[in-house]
Amino acid sequence: MSLLDITELSLSYGDKCLYKNAEFSLFKGEHVGIVGANGVGKSTFINICTGNTIPDEGQIRWQPGISRGYLDQHAAADAQQTVLEYMQASFSALFEKEKEMVQAYQRYSAGEEDALKKAEKYQQQLEAADFYSIEYRIMRIAEGLGLTAIGMDKQLGNLSGGQRAKVILSKLLLEEPDVLLLDEPTNFLDKEHIRWLSEYLTEFSGAFLVVSHDFAFLEQISTCICDIDEQSIRKYSGKYSDFLKQKKHLREDYIRRYTAQQKQIKKTEEYIRKNIAGVNSRNAKGRRKQLERLERMAPPAKTYVKPVFRFHSGREVHEEILLQVNGLAAGYYYPVISGISFTVNRGQKVVITGFNGIGKSTLLKTLVGQLQALDGNFSISEAVQTGYYEQEFSWDTPEQTPLAAIRSWFPQLTEKEARRHLAGCGIDSKKAGQSLSTLSGGEQAKVKLCRLTLQPANLLILDEPTNHLDDLAKEALKEALEKYEGTVILVSHEEKFYQDFADKIISLEQVRPRE
């Protein structure tokens, strides 16, 4: 029996149709990776499963009694709560039972004979629920996702967005629901914690749906792949690599059958045209009826075109050392990182690593002037033109379209030129006319990258630019950075993305650069 059945699912936003009569079922123990190009509706699919998005048509039926856990990175939480207190809330009912047990024992000690039976009953219930392993279970997950390094006594209100998301994920894993619904869970994790989460999910006894652009992660955790493409949902058995082979084979087979049918249709139409008024008129009319009854195959779905990113290195820099950082401390009201020293030479491609929450984004914000240094200093060559890619999506006017945004940033461009640049970066004419806030994360990332390609910059500072990009866009960005003649400072948790072009790795965990 399936845990979830979705039938005749249809959903459109304006003239953009995401699903049309789509079907999907989730069965007990299935580990499903959800894939598809940017903008096809992967996150929307998760929101439909949670009930946060209501489709235009269709039915979503969960098996009664099934518990579901959704990774909501914006979930409400008491800012004064500590990380440990928030995680312990997963077991609030058991802690309450423990309190009742203690009170029952106290009443028994005071001479209330009947209280002993109640206390023993509570004791048995706690033991059956494995109550006395709670501390171990909390610390196992906290260590696996790097929360112990952040500090279990740290208040939620003092956490960064990425740290807070890790805490919410930790609590979700502690609750052990029957079904996990995770949308890009690796975006805020570094490679060590991704590895731990991969192992955890591989051993997870329940079912899950996971949206991810980290295909190595999907390869390890998935037993089947749900592909969202051309308004439909199709499930493939096996790992991500198996899905790629199956999809390629099915597409090639479909193209062969479609081509053969088109050839036969053309041949039949030619026969009808030549013989409809001749001695073979009867045969021609019969073939015309057959042709009218023929169920014609739809043209093969278009393949997604790989975007092209080209960064312009701007004016030449003559100094050998482009950036010098000396004992830098950075943060908001107190230092998140301190004692950081390193240099970046002209033309180097430098990657900054470290566990999530160590302060990588804070460092970049300080280097671009969004934050003031709290101690130490840094110097950047006066000849530097900086192009900055910020991890967060924040638009001054989110209702603006990509086309209008590009033209407001670069007023010298004609509409045709702006459209051409957007199309080259993977934003077609339809998406160019939508408001920025309605675009998927990957589409918004492409708009930001398009902006970077249009501004001369001899120093690119990029904070997790691959987080929301599909495979083709990641490949295009990697190629662009390999060809780029300027200097790059990149924060990324995807070693596979940068390992071929990185000249230098700076680990903030070690403070000193690792060459």
PDB file of C-alpha atoms in Angstrom, residues 19 28 31 84 254-256 271 304 354 464 512:
ATOM      1  CA  TYR A  19       2.108  20.030 -14.070  1.00  0.00           C
ATOM      2  CA  LYS A  28       7.028   2.429   2.282  1.00  0.00           C
ATOM      3  CA  HIS A  31      14.227   6.850  -0.881  1.00  0.00           C
ATOM      4  CA  LEU A  84      20.108  21.998  22.989  1.00  0.00           C
ATOM      5  CA  TYR A 254      10.832   7.855 -28.422  1.00  0.00           C
ATOM      6  CA  ILE A 255      12.674   9.922 -31.042  1.00  0.00           C
ATOM      7  CA  ARG A 256      13.044   6.817 -33.240  1.00  0.00           C
ATOM      8  CA  TYR A 271      -0.251   9.130 -51.524  1.00  0.00           C
ATOM      9  CA  TYR A 304      17.464  22.092 -22.136  1.00  0.00           C
ATOM     10  CA  GLY A 354      35.456  25.465   6.549  1.00  0.00           C
ATOM     11  CA  GLU A 464      28.173  29.351  -2.858  1.00  0.00           C
ATOM     12  CA  ARG A 512      46.582  29.490   8.068  1.00  0.00           C
TER      13      ARG A 512
END
